Coordinates of C-alpha atoms and ligand atoms in Angstrom, one line a residue:
M220 CA 8.5 -24.0 -127.0
S221 CA 11.2 -25.1 -129.7
Y222 CA 12.5 -28.7 -129.9
N223 CA 15.9 -30.6 -130.8
L224 CA 16.4 -30.2 -134.7
D225 CA 15.4 -33.5 -135.7
T226 CA 12.0 -33.1 -133.9
E227 CA 11.2 -29.5 -135.2
V228 CA 12.1 -30.2 -138.6
L229 CA 9.3 -32.6 -138.7
Y230 CA 6.8 -29.9 -137.8
Q231 CA 8.0 -26.9 -139.8
G232 CA 6.1 -26.1 -142.8
T233 CA 3.4 -27.8 -142.1
T234 CA 0.7 -24.9 -141.6
L235 CA 0.7 -22.2 -144.3
Q236 CA 1.2 -18.7 -142.8
G237 CA -1.3 -16.0 -143.9
I238 CA -4.9 -16.6 -145.4
V239 CA -5.5 -18.9 -148.3
R240 CA -8.8 -17.9 -149.7
N241 CA -10.9 -19.1 -152.6
P242 CA -8.3 -20.6 -155.4
E243 CA -9.9 -21.0 -158.5
T244 CA -8.9 -24.8 -158.3
P245 CA -9.5 -27.1 -155.4
A246 CA -6.4 -27.9 -152.9
I247 CA -4.7 -31.4 -153.0
Y248 CA -5.3 -33.5 -149.9
P249 CA -2.5 -36.5 -150.3
S250 CA -2.7 -37.0 -146.1
S251 CA -3.0 -40.4 -145.2
A252 CA -4.5 -39.5 -142.0
Y253 CA -5.9 -36.6 -139.9
I254 CA -5.2 -35.5 -136.7
L255 CA -7.8 -36.2 -134.2
D256 CA -8.8 -34.1 -131.2
D257 CA -9.9 -37.1 -128.5
M258 CA -11.7 -40.3 -128.2
E259 CA -15.0 -39.0 -129.0
D260 CA -13.7 -37.1 -132.3
Y261 CA -12.3 -40.7 -133.3
L262 CA -15.6 -41.9 -132.7
F263 CA -17.3 -39.4 -134.5
A264 CA -14.8 -39.7 -137.6
D265 CA -15.2 -43.5 -137.6
K266 CA -19.1 -43.0 -138.3
G267 CA -18.2 -41.1 -141.2
G268 CA -18.8 -37.5 -139.2
R269 CA -15.3 -36.4 -140.9
Y270 CA -12.1 -37.2 -142.8
Y271 CA -9.7 -39.3 -140.6
Y272 CA -8.1 -42.2 -142.8
N273 CA -7.4 -41.7 -146.4
R274 CA -8.7 -45.2 -147.6
S275 CA -12.1 -44.3 -145.7
A276 CA -12.7 -40.8 -147.2
N277 CA -10.7 -38.2 -148.8
P278 CA -12.1 -34.9 -150.0
N279 CA -10.5 -35.2 -153.4
R280 CA -12.1 -38.3 -154.0
D281 CA -15.4 -36.9 -152.5
E282 CA -15.4 -33.6 -154.9
L283 CA -14.6 -35.8 -157.7
G284 CA -17.7 -38.4 -156.6
A285 CA -19.9 -35.2 -156.3
A286 CA -19.3 -34.5 -160.0
V287 CA -19.8 -38.1 -161.3
S288 CA -22.7 -38.5 -159.4
F289 CA -24.0 -35.0 -160.9
L290 CA -23.5 -36.2 -164.4
E291 CA -24.9 -39.5 -164.1
K292 CA -28.0 -38.2 -161.9
G293 CA -27.0 -40.7 -158.9
G294 CA -27.5 -40.4 -155.4
K295 CA -23.7 -41.4 -154.5
T296 CA -20.3 -42.3 -156.3
L297 CA -17.4 -44.4 -155.0
I298 CA -14.2 -43.7 -156.8
C299 CA -11.9 -46.5 -157.4
S300 CA -8.6 -47.2 -158.5
S301 CA -9.3 -48.7 -161.9
G302 CA -12.2 -49.8 -164.0
M303 CA -11.6 -53.4 -162.8
A304 CA -11.4 -52.2 -159.2
A305 CA -15.1 -50.6 -159.7
I306 CA -16.4 -53.7 -161.5
S307 CA -14.6 -56.3 -159.0
T308 CA -15.9 -54.5 -155.9
V309 CA -19.7 -54.4 -157.2
L310 CA -19.6 -58.0 -157.9
L311 CA -17.9 -59.2 -155.0
S312 CA -19.9 -56.9 -152.9
L313 CA -23.5 -57.9 -154.2
L314 CA -23.2 -61.4 -155.3
K315 CA -22.9 -64.3 -152.6
N316 CA -22.7 -68.0 -152.7
G317 CA -25.4 -69.7 -154.6
D318 CA -26.0 -66.5 -156.5
H319 CA -26.6 -66.4 -160.6
V320 CA -25.5 -63.3 -162.9
V321 CA -26.7 -63.0 -166.4
M322 CA -24.0 -61.4 -168.2
N323 CA -23.7 -59.9 -171.9
Q324 CA -21.6 -62.3 -173.7
A325 CA -19.9 -59.2 -175.4
V326 CA -18.5 -57.2 -172.4
Y327 CA -14.9 -56.1 -172.0
G328 CA -12.8 -59.2 -171.9
E329 CA -11.3 -58.6 -168.5
T330 CA -14.7 -58.3 -167.1
V331 CA -15.5 -62.0 -168.9
E332 CA -12.4 -63.4 -167.1
L333 CA -13.4 -62.2 -163.8
A334 CA -16.8 -63.8 -164.4
K335 CA -15.1 -67.1 -165.9
W336 CA -12.5 -67.4 -163.4
I337 CA -13.2 -65.7 -159.9
L338 CA -16.7 -65.6 -159.6
P339 CA -17.3 -69.6 -159.6
G340 CA -14.4 -69.8 -156.8
Y341 CA -17.0 -68.0 -154.5
G342 CA -19.9 -70.0 -155.3
I343 CA -21.4 -67.6 -157.6
E344 CA -22.7 -68.8 -161.4
V345 CA -22.8 -66.9 -164.4
S346 CA -24.7 -67.1 -167.8
F347 CA -23.4 -65.3 -170.9
V348 CA -26.0 -64.4 -173.4
D349 CA -26.8 -61.7 -176.2
F350 CA -28.1 -58.8 -174.7
T351 CA -29.6 -57.6 -178.2
D352 CA -32.0 -60.8 -178.0
L353 CA -34.4 -60.0 -175.0
E354 CA -36.0 -63.3 -175.2
A355 CA -32.4 -64.9 -174.8
V356 CA -32.0 -62.5 -171.4
R357 CA -35.6 -63.6 -170.2
N358 CA -34.8 -67.2 -170.7
A359 CA -31.5 -67.2 -168.8
V360 CA -33.1 -66.0 -165.7
K361 CA -33.3 -68.5 -162.9
E362 CA -34.7 -68.4 -159.3
N363 CA -31.2 -67.6 -158.2
T364 CA -30.8 -64.6 -160.6
K365 CA -29.5 -61.5 -158.5
M366 CA -28.0 -59.3 -161.2
F367 CA -27.9 -58.5 -164.8
Y368 CA -24.6 -57.0 -166.2
T369 CA -24.1 -55.3 -169.3
E370 CA -22.3 -52.7 -171.2
V371 CA -24.2 -50.1 -173.2
I372 CA -22.2 -50.2 -176.3
A373 CA -20.2 -53.3 -176.3
N374 CA -17.2 -54.2 -177.4
P375 CA -15.7 -54.8 -180.1
L376 CA -18.8 -54.7 -182.6
T377 CA -20.8 -51.7 -180.9
L378 CA -23.7 -53.6 -180.2
V379 CA -26.1 -51.4 -178.2
T380 CA -28.2 -52.8 -175.3
D381 CA -32.1 -51.7 -175.1
L382 CA -32.0 -51.1 -171.2
D383 CA -35.3 -49.7 -170.9
E384 CA -36.4 -53.4 -171.8
V385 CA -33.8 -55.2 -170.0
T386 CA -34.6 -53.3 -166.8
T387 CA -38.3 -54.1 -167.4
I388 CA -37.3 -57.6 -167.2
A389 CA -35.1 -57.0 -164.0
H390 CA -37.6 -54.9 -162.1
T391 CA -40.4 -57.7 -162.6
Q392 CA -38.1 -60.3 -160.7
G393 CA -36.3 -58.2 -158.3
I394 CA -32.8 -58.2 -160.4
L395 CA -30.6 -55.6 -160.0
T396 CA -29.2 -54.3 -163.5
V397 CA -25.3 -53.0 -163.2
V398 CA -24.1 -51.4 -166.4
D399 CA -20.7 -50.3 -167.5
S400 CA -20.9 -47.1 -169.1
T401 CA -17.2 -46.7 -170.2
F402 CA -18.0 -46.0 -174.1
T403 CA -21.3 -43.8 -173.8
T404 CA -20.0 -41.4 -171.2
P405 CA -22.8 -39.5 -169.3
F406 CA -23.3 -36.8 -172.0
V407 CA -24.3 -39.5 -174.7
Y408 CA -26.3 -41.8 -172.1
R409 CA -27.2 -41.9 -168.4
P410 CA -28.2 -45.5 -167.7
L411 CA -29.8 -44.7 -164.2
E412 CA -32.2 -42.8 -166.1
H413 CA -33.0 -46.0 -168.2
G414 CA -33.8 -48.1 -165.2
A415 CA -30.3 -49.6 -164.0
D416 CA -29.6 -49.5 -160.4
I417 CA -26.1 -49.4 -160.8
V418 CA -23.9 -47.4 -163.3
L419 CA -19.9 -47.7 -163.4
H420 CA -17.0 -46.6 -165.7
S421 CA -13.4 -47.1 -166.5
M422 CA -12.5 -43.5 -165.7
T423 CA -9.3 -44.3 -167.5
K424 CA -10.8 -43.8 -170.7
Y425 CA -13.0 -40.6 -171.4
F426 CA -13.1 -39.1 -167.9
G427 CA -9.2 -39.0 -167.7
G428 CA -9.2 -38.2 -171.5
H429 CA -5.3 -37.8 -171.9
S430 CA -4.2 -41.8 -171.5
D431 CA -2.4 -40.4 -168.2
L432 CA -4.6 -41.6 -165.7
T433 CA -6.2 -44.9 -164.4
G434 CA -9.3 -45.0 -162.1
G435 CA -12.9 -46.3 -162.1
C436 CA -16.3 -45.2 -160.6
V437 CA -19.4 -46.7 -159.0
T438 CA -22.5 -44.8 -159.1
A439 CA -26.0 -45.8 -157.6
S440 CA -28.5 -44.8 -154.9
E441 CA -27.1 -43.9 -151.4
E442 CA -28.9 -47.2 -150.0
L443 CA -27.1 -49.1 -152.8
I444 CA -23.6 -47.4 -152.5
D445 CA -23.8 -48.2 -148.7
R446 CA -24.4 -51.5 -149.3
I447 CA -21.2 -51.5 -151.5
N448 CA -19.2 -49.6 -149.4
P449 CA -18.0 -52.4 -146.7
E450 CA -16.2 -54.3 -149.5
Y451 CA -14.9 -51.2 -151.1
L452 CA -13.1 -50.4 -147.6
L453 CA -11.9 -53.6 -147.0
L454 CA -11.0 -54.8 -150.7
G455 CA -8.9 -51.3 -150.5
C456 CA -9.5 -50.3 -154.0
C457 CA -9.6 -46.6 -153.5
L458 CA -8.1 -43.8 -155.9
D459 CA -5.2 -41.6 -154.8
P460 CA -5.9 -37.8 -153.8
V461 CA -3.8 -36.6 -156.5
S462 CA -5.2 -39.0 -159.3
S463 CA -8.8 -37.6 -158.2
W464 CA -7.9 -34.1 -158.5
M465 CA -6.6 -34.6 -161.8
F466 CA -9.8 -36.7 -162.9
L467 CA -11.7 -33.6 -161.6
R468 CA -9.6 -31.3 -163.7
S469 CA -10.5 -33.5 -166.8
V470 CA -14.0 -33.4 -166.2
K471 CA -14.4 -30.0 -166.6
T472 CA -13.3 -30.3 -170.3
M473 CA -14.8 -33.8 -170.7
S474 CA -18.1 -32.5 -172.7
M475 CA -16.0 -30.8 -175.2
R476 CA -13.4 -33.7 -175.7
V477 CA -16.4 -36.2 -176.2
R478 CA -18.2 -34.2 -178.4
A479 CA -15.1 -33.4 -180.5
Q480 CA -14.3 -37.2 -180.7
N481 CA -18.0 -38.4 -181.4
R482 CA -18.2 -36.0 -184.0
N483 CA -14.9 -37.3 -185.6
A484 CA -16.2 -40.9 -185.2
V485 CA -19.3 -40.3 -187.1
K486 CA -17.0 -38.9 -190.1
I487 CA -14.5 -41.6 -189.9
A488 CA -17.3 -44.6 -190.2
E489 CA -18.9 -42.8 -192.9
A490 CA -15.5 -42.6 -194.8
L491 CA -14.6 -46.3 -194.1
S492 CA -18.1 -47.6 -195.4
E493 CA -17.2 -46.1 -198.6
D494 CA -13.5 -47.8 -198.8
P495 CA -13.3 -51.2 -200.9
H496 CA -10.8 -52.7 -198.5
V497 CA -13.3 -52.4 -195.6
R498 CA -15.6 -55.4 -195.3
E499 CA -18.0 -53.9 -192.7
V500 CA -17.8 -51.1 -190.2
Y501 CA -19.5 -51.2 -186.9
H502 CA -20.6 -47.8 -185.5
P503 CA -24.1 -46.9 -184.2
S504 CA -24.4 -43.8 -186.2
L505 CA -24.4 -45.9 -189.5
P506 CA -27.9 -46.3 -190.6
D507 CA -27.2 -50.3 -191.5
H508 CA -26.0 -50.7 -187.8
P509 CA -28.8 -53.1 -186.2
Q510 CA -29.3 -50.7 -183.2
H511 CA -29.2 -47.6 -185.4
E512 CA -32.7 -46.7 -184.7
L513 CA -32.5 -47.7 -180.8
A514 CA -29.2 -45.3 -180.5
S515 CA -30.6 -42.7 -182.1
R516 CA -33.8 -42.6 -180.0
V517 CA -32.0 -43.3 -176.3
F518 CA -28.7 -41.2 -176.9
D519 CA -28.1 -37.7 -176.8
T520 CA -27.0 -37.5 -180.3
E521 CA -26.1 -33.6 -179.9
Y522 CA -23.1 -35.8 -178.5
G523 CA -23.2 -38.4 -180.8
Y524 CA -23.0 -41.9 -180.6
G525 CA -19.7 -42.8 -179.1
A526 CA -15.9 -42.5 -180.1
M527 CA -15.4 -46.4 -180.3
L528 CA -15.7 -48.1 -183.7
S529 CA -14.6 -51.0 -185.2
F530 CA -14.2 -52.4 -189.0
R531 CA -13.7 -55.6 -190.5
L532 CA -10.9 -56.2 -193.2
E533 CA -10.4 -59.6 -195.0
D534 CA -9.4 -61.9 -192.1
D535 CA -5.8 -62.1 -193.4
H536 CA -2.9 -61.5 -190.6
E537 CA -0.3 -60.5 -193.3
K538 CA -3.0 -57.7 -194.9
V539 CA -4.1 -56.6 -191.3
S540 CA -0.4 -56.2 -190.3
A541 CA 0.5 -54.1 -193.2
F542 CA -2.5 -51.7 -192.7
M543 CA -1.6 -51.4 -189.3
K544 CA 2.0 -50.7 -189.9
S545 CA 1.3 -48.1 -192.7
L546 CA -0.6 -45.8 -190.2
K547 CA 1.6 -42.9 -189.7
L548 CA -0.9 -40.8 -187.3
I549 CA -3.0 -43.1 -185.5
R550 CA -0.9 -45.3 -183.1
Y551 CA -1.5 -48.7 -181.7
L552 CA -2.4 -48.3 -178.1
G553 CA -3.8 -50.6 -175.5
T554 CA -6.2 -48.2 -174.2
L555 CA -9.0 -46.1 -175.3
G556 CA -10.7 -42.9 -174.8
G557 CA -7.4 -40.7 -175.2
I558 CA -7.5 -37.2 -176.9
R559 CA -5.4 -38.6 -179.9
T560 CA -6.7 -41.3 -182.2
T561 CA -5.6 -44.7 -181.7
F562 CA -6.4 -48.1 -182.6
T563 CA -6.0 -52.0 -181.4
H564 CA -6.3 -55.5 -183.0
P565 CA -8.9 -56.9 -180.5
R566 CA -8.1 -60.7 -181.3
T567 CA -4.6 -60.2 -180.5
A568 CA -5.5 -58.5 -177.2
F569 CA -7.0 -61.8 -175.9
R570 CA -5.1 -64.2 -178.0
N571 CA -3.0 -65.3 -175.1
N572 CA -6.0 -66.1 -172.7
F573 CA -8.8 -67.4 -175.2
S574 CA -8.8 -70.3 -177.5
G575 CA -9.5 -69.7 -181.0
E576 CA -12.9 -70.8 -181.3
E577 CA -13.7 -68.6 -177.9
L578 CA -12.0 -65.7 -179.8
D579 CA -14.4 -66.3 -182.9
G580 CA -17.4 -66.5 -180.6
M581 CA -16.4 -63.4 -179.2
G582 CA -16.6 -61.8 -182.7
L583 CA -13.0 -61.1 -182.5
A584 CA -12.1 -61.9 -186.2
E585 CA -8.6 -61.7 -187.7
G586 CA -9.4 -58.8 -189.9
L587 CA -11.3 -56.4 -187.0
V588 CA -9.6 -53.2 -186.0
R589 CA -10.9 -51.1 -183.6
I590 CA -10.3 -47.5 -183.2
S591 CA -10.9 -45.0 -180.5
V592 CA -11.3 -41.7 -182.1
G593 CA -9.5 -38.8 -181.4
A594 CA -10.1 -34.8 -181.5
E595 CA -7.7 -34.2 -184.3
D596 CA -9.0 -32.7 -187.7
S597 CA -11.0 -35.7 -189.3
R598 CA -9.4 -35.0 -192.7
D599 CA -6.2 -35.9 -191.3
L600 CA -7.4 -39.3 -189.8
I601 CA -9.6 -40.2 -192.9
E602 CA -6.3 -39.4 -194.8
D603 CA -4.1 -41.6 -192.8
L604 CA -6.7 -44.5 -193.0
K605 CA -7.2 -44.3 -196.7
Q606 CA -3.2 -44.5 -197.3
A607 CA -3.0 -47.4 -194.9
L608 CA -5.7 -49.4 -196.6
S609 CA -4.1 -48.7 -200.0
A610 CA -0.9 -50.5 -198.6
M611 CA -2.9 -53.6 -198.2
D612 CA -2.9 -53.8 -202.1
K613 CA 1.0 -53.9 -202.2
Ligands
PLP826 N1 -14.9 -51.6 -168.9 C1 -14.6 -51.3 -170.4 C2 -15.9 -51.4 -171.0 C3 -13.1 -50.9 -170.7 O1 -12.9 -51.1 -171.8 C4 -11.9 -51.2 -169.7 C5 -10.7 -51.2 -170.3 O2 -10.4 -51.1 -171.2 C6 -12.5 -51.8 -168.2 C7 -13.8 -51.7 -168.1 C8 -11.0 -52.0 -167.3 O3 -10.9 -50.4 -166.8 P1 -9.6 -50.3 -166.4 O4 -8.5 -50.6 -167.2 O5 -9.4 -48.8 -166.2 O6 -9.6 -51.2 -165.1

């Protein structure tokens, strides 16, 4: 049967002629919905029997989720539209009015903002604690504490949390431990193997790896993910199919990127440590880092110690600015984890949102510069840093 032109054109080209078999890479499924056979089919789909609506489930997100679950050794993974979407979905789904969270004081700035500005509105109380001080973590626990929230390598001083110890405290009191493992990546460290209940990432960083994707993921046991899933659906933070497909593509080269970037970071940390302009270097690979022994024990050092490092120059705005402007290869960028080396000035990133005192408390000194190490030849990177450091003398 043929229809009028306006009708027919809507149905042309929607089914492939011939057989497409075994493509080397998966197809992209951009469809926002799937045609249903009848009411029984709808009910089957609605119970999770098959794909029927993109926000509920999508093949590209599921494929990516399976790869992340494999890497993190978890039961199930939710793929979200950003790292913050992953974080807010976990916090808003698992915490209720009257609950208390003990949060590492050194987590990502916007996670702090969420905890300080959004959670109290829902009747959720947060205590900020130094997670390298286990006694402080223990003392912060209250009767209504439901969650510990931390990062493995915390911003910007690269402090490493001993999750085996933290989760031992949590387990004895029925507290869930949520870990943002963005800086570590599953190649270096897998929090679920160290007692954590939930691991999440800003996939915008090392999973994407090329500074051209925004996404997040949450991995846990099937049971926990099923508890988070209703809010995931209702908050509407699913990642789109094309980005999911691109992330899966990036995951295939992630181990190579991470290994190369992390190796470069060790070399740069060593080179900076020797420069007289640099007061201190923060990277877990350095023997004088406060958690070097811990990191060497719990990280898979074949992959390294992460590619994020910070260093402290003199707390002189003009001199720090001269250094930043003199860098030729390494660029100022408001993200991290990309294949190219970039830097940021952490204090400036939060100057508009926190007082000077608060910034000092967060360790964001004027002289602090953070580098996200990429995969260039480390000799070029060290050369660029050295010439920019010398420019501070002029
Ligand atoms: N967690 C960490 C450690 C981060 O560095 C970031 C972003 O920089 C986020 C979470 C938030 O991720 P996104 O920007 O993808 O929302």
